[in-house]
Short mmCIF file of N, CA, C and O in Angstrom, two decimals:
data_model
loop_
_atom_site.label_atom_id
_atom_site.label_comp_id
_atom_site.label_asym_id
_atom_site.label_seq_id
_atom_site.Cartn_x
_atom_site.Cartn_y
_atom_site.Cartn_z
N UNK J 273 -3.55 3.08 -9.56
CA UNK J 273 -2.29 2.72 -9.30
C UNK J 273 -2.05 2.38 -7.77
O UNK J 273 -2.44 3.19 -6.97
N UNK J 274 -1.28 1.51 -7.44
CA UNK J 274 -0.98 1.15 -5.94
C UNK J 274 -0.25 2.34 -5.40
O UNK J 274 0.60 2.90 -6.05
N UNK J 275 -0.55 2.59 -4.07
CA UNK J 275 0.21 3.44 -3.38
C UNK J 275 1.27 2.89 -2.43
O UNK J 275 0.91 1.74 -1.73
N UNK J 276 2.36 3.22 -2.15
CA UNK J 276 3.35 2.47 -1.39
C UNK J 276 4.00 3.43 -0.27
O UNK J 276 4.40 4.81 -0.61
N UNK J 277 4.19 2.90 0.85
CA UNK J 277 4.80 3.56 2.04
C UNK J 277 6.26 2.72 2.09
O UNK J 277 6.21 1.54 2.42
N UNK J 278 7.36 3.12 1.96
CA UNK J 278 8.71 2.45 2.14
C UNK J 278 9.50 2.71 3.39
O UNK J 278 9.90 3.79 3.54
N UNK J 279 9.60 1.53 4.00
CA UNK J 279 10.63 1.57 5.34
C UNK J 279 10.52 2.81 6.18
O UNK J 279 11.30 3.57 6.63
N UNK J 280 9.24 3.00 6.56
CA UNK J 280 8.88 4.32 7.53
C UNK J 280 9.24 3.74 8.68
O UNK J 280 8.99 2.74 9.34
N UNK J 281 9.68 4.82 9.66
CA UNK J 281 9.87 4.58 11.01
C UNK J 281 8.69 5.19 12.00
O UNK J 281 8.32 6.23 11.73
N UNK J 282 8.10 4.21 12.64
CA UNK J 282 7.11 4.64 13.45
C UNK J 282 7.54 5.52 14.76
O UNK J 282 8.69 5.39 15.24
N UNK J 283 6.41 6.35 15.17
CA UNK J 283 6.63 7.25 16.27
C UNK J 283 5.78 6.80 17.51
O UNK J 283 4.81 5.99 17.19
N UNK J 284 5.72 7.44 18.58
CA UNK J 284 4.78 7.18 19.57
C UNK J 284 3.31 7.49 19.15
O UNK J 284 2.38 6.73 19.71
N UNK J 285 3.03 8.57 18.50
CA UNK J 285 1.80 9.01 18.08
C UNK J 285 1.93 8.82 16.42
O UNK J 285 2.84 8.70 15.74
N UNK J 286 0.49 8.70 15.91
CA UNK J 286 0.39 8.88 14.46
C UNK J 286 0.95 9.94 13.69
O UNK J 286 0.96 11.00 14.35
N UNK J 287 1.78 9.85 12.75
CA UNK J 287 2.21 11.11 11.94
C UNK J 287 2.34 10.82 10.51
O UNK J 287 1.94 9.64 9.99
N UNK J 288 2.59 11.83 9.82
CA UNK J 288 2.54 11.77 8.31
C UNK J 288 3.50 10.89 7.73
O UNK J 288 3.21 10.24 6.58
N UNK J 289 4.59 10.73 8.42
CA UNK J 289 5.85 9.92 7.86
C UNK J 289 5.41 8.31 7.71
O UNK J 289 6.02 7.60 6.82
N UNK J 290 4.41 7.91 8.71
CA UNK J 290 3.90 6.59 8.77
C UNK J 290 2.49 6.35 8.48
O UNK J 290 1.79 5.62 8.99
N UNK J 291 2.10 7.32 7.55
CA UNK J 291 0.69 7.15 6.97
C UNK J 291 0.61 7.19 5.49
O UNK J 291 1.33 7.77 4.78
N UNK J 292 -0.19 6.36 5.06
CA UNK J 292 -0.31 6.06 3.48
C UNK J 292 -1.86 6.20 3.10
O UNK J 292 -2.66 5.61 3.81
N UNK J 293 -2.11 7.27 2.33
CA UNK J 293 -3.42 7.45 1.90
C UNK J 293 -3.56 7.40 0.27
O UNK J 293 -2.39 7.71 -0.42
N UNK J 294 -4.39 6.93 -0.23
CA UNK J 294 -4.69 6.93 -1.97
C UNK J 294 -6.11 6.72 -2.07
O UNK J 294 -7.06 6.87 -1.34
N UNK J 295 -6.19 6.33 -3.32
CA UNK J 295 -7.48 6.17 -3.93
C UNK J 295 -8.15 4.90 -3.17
O UNK J 295 -7.22 4.11 -2.60
N UNK J 296 -9.36 4.68 -3.30
CA UNK J 296 -9.87 3.49 -2.66
C UNK J 296 -9.32 2.23 -2.88
O UNK J 296 -9.23 1.94 -4.22
N UNK J 297 -8.78 1.48 -2.05
CA UNK J 297 -8.08 0.30 -2.43
C UNK J 297 -8.86 -0.87 -1.96
O UNK J 297 -9.86 -0.74 -1.23
N UNK J 298 -8.37 -2.20 -2.48
CA UNK J 298 -9.22 -3.25 -2.28
C UNK J 298 -8.34 -4.29 -1.37
O UNK J 298 -8.88 -5.29 -0.65
N UNK J 299 -7.14 -4.17 -1.46
CA UNK J 299 -6.10 -4.70 -0.60
C UNK J 299 -5.13 -4.16 0.13
O UNK J 299 -4.67 -3.01 -0.53
N UNK J 300 -4.74 -4.37 1.18
CA UNK J 300 -3.51 -3.57 1.85
C UNK J 300 -2.58 -4.70 2.24
O UNK J 300 -2.83 -5.64 3.00
N UNK J 301 -1.37 -4.65 1.77
CA UNK J 301 -0.21 -5.35 2.13
C UNK J 301 0.57 -4.57 3.02
O UNK J 301 0.90 -3.44 2.67
N UNK J 302 1.30 -5.13 4.09
CA UNK J 302 2.25 -4.45 4.88
C UNK J 302 3.12 -5.50 5.64
O UNK J 302 2.79 -6.52 6.01
N UNK J 303 4.37 -4.90 5.91
CA UNK J 303 5.37 -5.71 6.73
C UNK J 303 5.75 -4.72 7.74
O UNK J 303 6.20 -3.70 7.58
N UNK J 304 5.66 -5.25 8.99
CA UNK J 304 6.28 -4.67 10.22
C UNK J 304 7.54 -5.27 10.59
O UNK J 304 7.42 -6.57 10.83
N UNK J 305 8.49 -4.70 10.82
CA UNK J 305 9.78 -5.22 11.19
C UNK J 305 10.18 -4.99 12.57
O UNK J 305 10.03 -3.86 12.84
N UNK J 306 10.82 -5.61 13.36
CA UNK J 306 11.63 -5.48 14.39
C UNK J 306 10.86 -5.14 15.73
O UNK J 306 11.39 -4.96 16.92
N UNK J 307 9.71 -4.65 15.62
CA UNK J 307 8.77 -4.15 16.78
C UNK J 307 7.46 -4.04 16.49
O UNK J 307 6.85 -3.87 15.27
N UNK J 308 6.48 -4.29 17.54
CA UNK J 308 5.27 -4.19 17.30
C UNK J 308 4.57 -2.85 17.14
O UNK J 308 5.22 -1.83 17.45
N UNK J 309 3.49 -2.77 16.40
CA UNK J 309 2.74 -1.47 16.14
C UNK J 309 1.39 -1.55 16.45
O UNK J 309 0.90 -2.56 16.72
N UNK J 310 0.52 -0.32 16.51
CA UNK J 310 -0.80 -0.13 16.28
C UNK J 310 -0.98 0.18 14.84
O UNK J 310 -0.16 1.12 14.50
N UNK J 311 -2.19 -0.01 14.28
CA UNK J 311 -2.45 0.61 13.00
C UNK J 311 -3.89 0.80 12.85
O UNK J 311 -4.65 0.13 13.59
N UNK J 312 -4.30 1.83 11.98
CA UNK J 312 -5.68 2.11 11.68
C UNK J 312 -5.75 2.10 10.25
O UNK J 312 -5.10 2.56 9.46
N UNK J 313 -7.11 1.66 9.74
CA UNK J 313 -7.34 1.67 8.38
C UNK J 313 -8.41 2.92 8.23
O UNK J 313 -9.24 3.00 9.20
N UNK J 314 -8.57 3.60 7.18
CA UNK J 314 -9.36 4.67 6.81
C UNK J 314 -10.52 3.96 6.10
O UNK J 314 -10.35 3.30 5.03
N UNK J 315 -11.67 3.82 6.72
CA UNK J 315 -12.78 3.34 6.19
C UNK J 315 -14.05 4.23 6.01
O UNK J 315 -14.11 5.28 6.57
N UNK J 316 -14.91 3.76 5.22
CA UNK J 316 -16.04 4.57 4.79
C UNK J 316 -17.09 4.53 6.03
O UNK J 316 -17.44 3.46 6.59
N UNK J 317 -17.81 5.76 6.33
CA UNK J 317 -18.69 5.80 7.41
C UNK J 317 -19.88 4.91 7.08
O UNK J 317 -20.38 4.12 7.77
N UNK J 318 -20.41 5.00 5.74
CA UNK J 318 -21.42 4.39 5.10
C UNK J 318 -21.08 3.59 3.74
O UNK J 318 -21.19 4.43 2.83
N UNK J 319 -20.54 2.43 3.70
CA UNK J 319 -20.18 1.93 2.44
C UNK J 319 -21.32 1.76 1.28
O UNK J 319 -20.86 1.51 0.46
N UNK J 320 -22.49 1.83 1.72
CA UNK J 320 -23.61 1.78 0.88
C UNK J 320 -23.74 3.13 0.08
O UNK J 320 -24.40 2.85 -0.93
N UNK J 321 -23.23 4.08 0.58
CA UNK J 321 -23.29 5.32 -0.22
C UNK J 321 -21.96 5.59 -0.93
O UNK J 321 -20.85 5.78 -0.24
N UNK J 322 -21.87 5.88 -2.21
CA UNK J 322 -20.61 6.07 -2.88
C UNK J 322 -20.01 7.42 -2.53
O UNK J 322 -18.71 7.45 -2.59
N UNK J 323 -20.61 8.43 -1.94
CA UNK J 323 -19.85 9.64 -1.53
C UNK J 323 -19.82 9.76 -0.10
O UNK J 323 -19.75 10.82 0.59
N UNK J 324 -19.86 8.58 0.64
CA UNK J 324 -19.80 8.59 2.12
C UNK J 324 -18.46 9.06 2.57
O UNK J 324 -17.50 8.85 1.87
N UNK J 325 -18.49 9.72 3.66
CA UNK J 325 -17.27 10.23 4.24
C UNK J 325 -16.21 9.02 4.79
O UNK J 325 -16.57 7.93 4.97
N UNK J 326 -14.98 9.33 4.86
CA UNK J 326 -14.07 8.23 5.35
C UNK J 326 -13.39 8.80 6.65
O UNK J 326 -13.32 10.02 6.75
N UNK J 327 -13.25 7.87 7.51
CA UNK J 327 -12.66 8.08 8.89
C UNK J 327 -11.78 7.12 9.39
O UNK J 327 -11.94 5.88 8.95
N UNK J 328 -10.96 7.36 10.26
CA UNK J 328 -9.92 6.32 10.73
C UNK J 328 -10.76 5.29 11.54
O UNK J 328 -11.54 5.75 12.50
N UNK J 329 -10.59 4.10 11.47
CA UNK J 329 -11.22 2.99 12.28
C UNK J 329 -10.59 2.81 13.45
O UNK J 329 -9.78 3.48 13.92
N UNK J 330 -10.92 1.48 14.14
CA UNK J 330 -10.46 1.19 15.37
C UNK J 330 -8.86 0.94 15.21
O UNK J 330 -8.39 0.46 14.18
N UNK J 331 -8.14 0.99 16.34
CA UNK J 331 -6.75 0.75 16.46
C UNK J 331 -6.45 -0.70 16.53
O UNK J 331 -7.26 -1.39 17.36
N UNK J 332 -5.62 -1.37 15.80
CA UNK J 332 -5.44 -2.60 15.93
C UNK J 332 -3.86 -2.99 16.25
O UNK J 332 -3.10 -2.30 15.64
N UNK J 333 -3.65 -3.94 17.19
CA UNK J 333 -2.16 -4.36 17.48
C UNK J 333 -1.82 -5.29 16.54
O UNK J 333 -2.48 -6.05 15.97
N UNK J 334 -0.46 -5.07 16.12
CA UNK J 334 0.24 -6.06 15.16
C UNK J 334 1.66 -6.35 15.65
O UNK J 334 2.47 -5.34 15.68
N UNK J 335 2.07 -7.39 16.01
CA UNK J 335 3.48 -7.75 16.14
C UNK J 335 4.03 -7.86 14.86
O UNK J 335 3.66 -7.71 13.69
N UNK J 336 5.49 -7.76 14.94
CA UNK J 336 6.28 -7.90 13.53
C UNK J 336 5.79 -8.93 12.80
O UNK J 336 5.70 -10.27 13.22
N UNK J 337 5.37 -8.90 11.50
CA UNK J 337 4.83 -9.79 10.64
C UNK J 337 4.55 -9.12 9.25
O UNK J 337 4.71 -8.01 9.08
N UNK J 338 4.10 -10.08 8.38
CA UNK J 338 3.37 -9.78 7.10
C UNK J 338 2.14 -9.86 7.20
O UNK J 338 1.58 -10.80 7.56
N UNK J 339 1.28 -8.78 6.64
CA UNK J 339 -0.08 -8.86 6.68
C UNK J 339 -0.64 -8.48 5.22
O UNK J 339 -0.06 -7.69 4.55
N UNK J 340 -1.71 -9.36 4.92
CA UNK J 340 -2.34 -9.00 3.71
C UNK J 340 -3.96 -8.99 3.87
O UNK J 340 -4.48 -9.96 4.37
N UNK J 341 -4.56 -7.71 3.71
CA UNK J 341 -5.86 -7.58 4.19
C UNK J 341 -6.68 -7.08 3.00
O UNK J 341 -6.49 -6.23 2.14
N UNK J 342 -7.82 -8.03 2.81
CA UNK J 342 -8.68 -7.70 1.77
C UNK J 342 -9.94 -6.61 2.24
O UNK J 342 -10.75 -7.28 3.00
N UNK J 343 -9.59 -5.37 2.13
CA UNK J 343 -10.32 -4.31 3.04
C UNK J 343 -10.49 -3.30 2.07
O UNK J 343 -9.71 -2.68 1.15
N UNK J 344 -11.87 -2.59 1.92
CA UNK J 344 -12.05 -1.35 1.15
C UNK J 344 -11.46 -0.32 2.03
O UNK J 344 -12.10 -0.06 3.08
N UNK J 345 -10.45 0.42 1.53
CA UNK J 345 -9.83 1.55 2.51
C UNK J 345 -9.05 2.45 1.48
O UNK J 345 -8.77 2.02 0.50
N UNK J 346 -9.04 3.56 1.96
CA UNK J 346 -8.14 4.69 1.22
C UNK J 346 -7.01 5.07 2.24
O UNK J 346 -6.44 6.25 1.84
N UNK J 347 -6.67 4.28 3.21
CA UNK J 347 -5.57 4.80 4.06
C UNK J 347 -5.33 3.95 5.05
O UNK J 347 -6.09 3.13 5.55
N UNK J 348 -4.01 3.86 5.75
CA UNK J 348 -3.55 2.99 6.66
C UNK J 348 -2.47 3.81 7.37
O UNK J 348 -1.60 4.79 6.72
N UNK J 349 -2.39 3.79 8.75
CA UNK J 349 -1.51 4.58 9.41
C UNK J 349 -0.86 3.63 10.58
O UNK J 349 -1.68 2.85 10.99
N UNK J 350 0.37 4.02 10.95
CA UNK J 350 0.99 3.21 11.81
C UNK J 350 1.62 3.93 13.07
O UNK J 350 2.08 5.17 12.81
N UNK J 351 1.70 3.55 14.38
CA UNK J 351 2.32 4.06 15.40
C UNK J 351 3.13 2.95 16.14
O UNK J 351 2.51 1.73 16.13
N UNK J 352 4.18 3.28 16.99
CA UNK J 352 4.75 2.37 17.74
C UNK J 352 3.86 1.78 19.03
O UNK J 352 3.19 2.56 19.48
N UNK J 353 3.88 0.47 19.20
CA UNK J 353 3.17 -0.06 20.34
C UNK J 353 3.98 0.31 21.59
O UNK J 353 3.20 0.37 22.62
N UNK J 354 5.13 0.25 21.42
CA UNK J 354 6.06 0.54 22.72
C UNK J 354 6.94 1.81 22.18
O UNK J 354 7.76 1.87 21.34
N UNK J 355 6.78 3.07 22.88
CA UNK J 355 7.41 4.23 22.60
C UNK J 355 8.86 4.17 22.50
O UNK J 355 9.45 5.09 21.89
N UNK J 356 9.46 3.15 23.16
CA UNK J 356 10.86 3.13 23.17
C UNK J 356 11.55 2.13 22.00
O UNK J 356 12.57 2.22 21.87
N UNK J 357 10.56 1.54 21.27
CA UNK J 357 10.94 0.65 20.21
C UNK J 357 10.32 0.98 19.08
O UNK J 357 9.14 0.40 18.65
N UNK J 358 10.79 1.87 18.15
CA UNK J 358 10.15 2.27 16.87
C UNK J 358 10.20 0.99 15.95
O UNK J 358 11.21 0.46 16.00
N UNK J 359 9.32 0.80 15.03
CA UNK J 359 9.23 -0.06 14.06
C UNK J 359 9.63 0.36 12.75
O UNK J 359 9.38 1.57 12.53
N UNK J 360 9.80 -0.40 11.86
CA UNK J 360 10.22 -0.08 10.35
C UNK J 360 8.98 -0.77 9.73
O UNK J 360 8.60 -1.99 10.03
N UNK J 361 8.27 -0.13 8.84
CA UNK J 361 6.99 -0.56 8.10
C UNK J 361 7.05 -0.18 6.81
O UNK J 361 7.44 1.04 6.32
N UNK J 362 6.82 -0.99 5.90
CA UNK J 362 6.43 -0.90 4.44
C UNK J 362 5.01 -1.54 4.27
O UNK J 362 4.64 -2.32 4.54
N UNK J 363 4.27 -0.52 3.43
CA UNK J 363 2.84 -0.74 3.10
C UNK J 363 2.76 -0.53 1.63
O UNK J 363 3.13 0.41 1.00
N UNK J 364 1.55 -1.16 1.22
CA UNK J 364 0.98 -0.86 -0.16
C UNK J 364 -0.38 -1.19 0.01
O UNK J 364 -0.98 -2.12 0.46
N UNK J 365 -1.12 -0.08 -0.69
CA UNK J 365 -2.64 0.03 -0.83
C UNK J 365 -2.80 -0.50 -2.33
O UNK J 365 -2.39 0.28 -3.13
N UNK J 366 -3.56 -1.53 -2.63
CA UNK J 366 -3.85 -1.94 -4.06
C UNK J 366 -5.01 -1.73 -4.50
O UNK J 366 -6.13 -1.92 -3.74
N UNK J 367 -5.36 -0.89 -5.58
CA UNK J 367 -6.76 -0.59 -6.15
C UNK J 367 -7.24 -1.87 -6.88
O UNK J 367 -6.54 -2.75 -7.52
N UNK J 368 -8.43 -1.82 -7.26
CA UNK J 368 -9.07 -2.76 -8.22
C UNK J 368 -8.39 -2.72 -9.76
O UNK J 368 -8.17 -3.81 -10.14
N UNK J 369 -7.88 -1.58 -9.93
CA UNK J 369 -7.14 -1.42 -11.36
C UNK J 369 -5.85 -2.22 -11.20
O UNK J 369 -5.39 -2.47 -12.45
N UNK J 370 -5.27 -2.16 -10.16
CA UNK J 370 -4.07 -2.98 -10.01
C UNK J 370 -4.10 -4.48 -10.15
O UNK J 370 -3.09 -5.29 -10.45
N UNK J 371 -5.29 -5.09 -9.89
CA UNK J 371 -5.51 -6.54 -9.87
C UNK J 371 -5.58 -7.06 -11.24
O UNK J 371 -6.12 -6.66 -12.13
#
């Protein structure tokens, strides 16, 4: 079942309120409103191993927009790109069973 983060407000640092984790997803959709953010996807260290550990990947800049990413991930987190301008973020991780 898809996991959803609804209208979270970003902070200067990553925090639990703007983090979404779930079972392994195959698509991540998100909307960033009103201000730019940085985000990270949680990815497998070695995707060839079924029991491989997961860790936060590279930080990626994103202006206000809608994004749909086809990625194997079990988490996404957001932080403000400008500490004085928090963004509103809605995200969903979609699993293979949801498709």
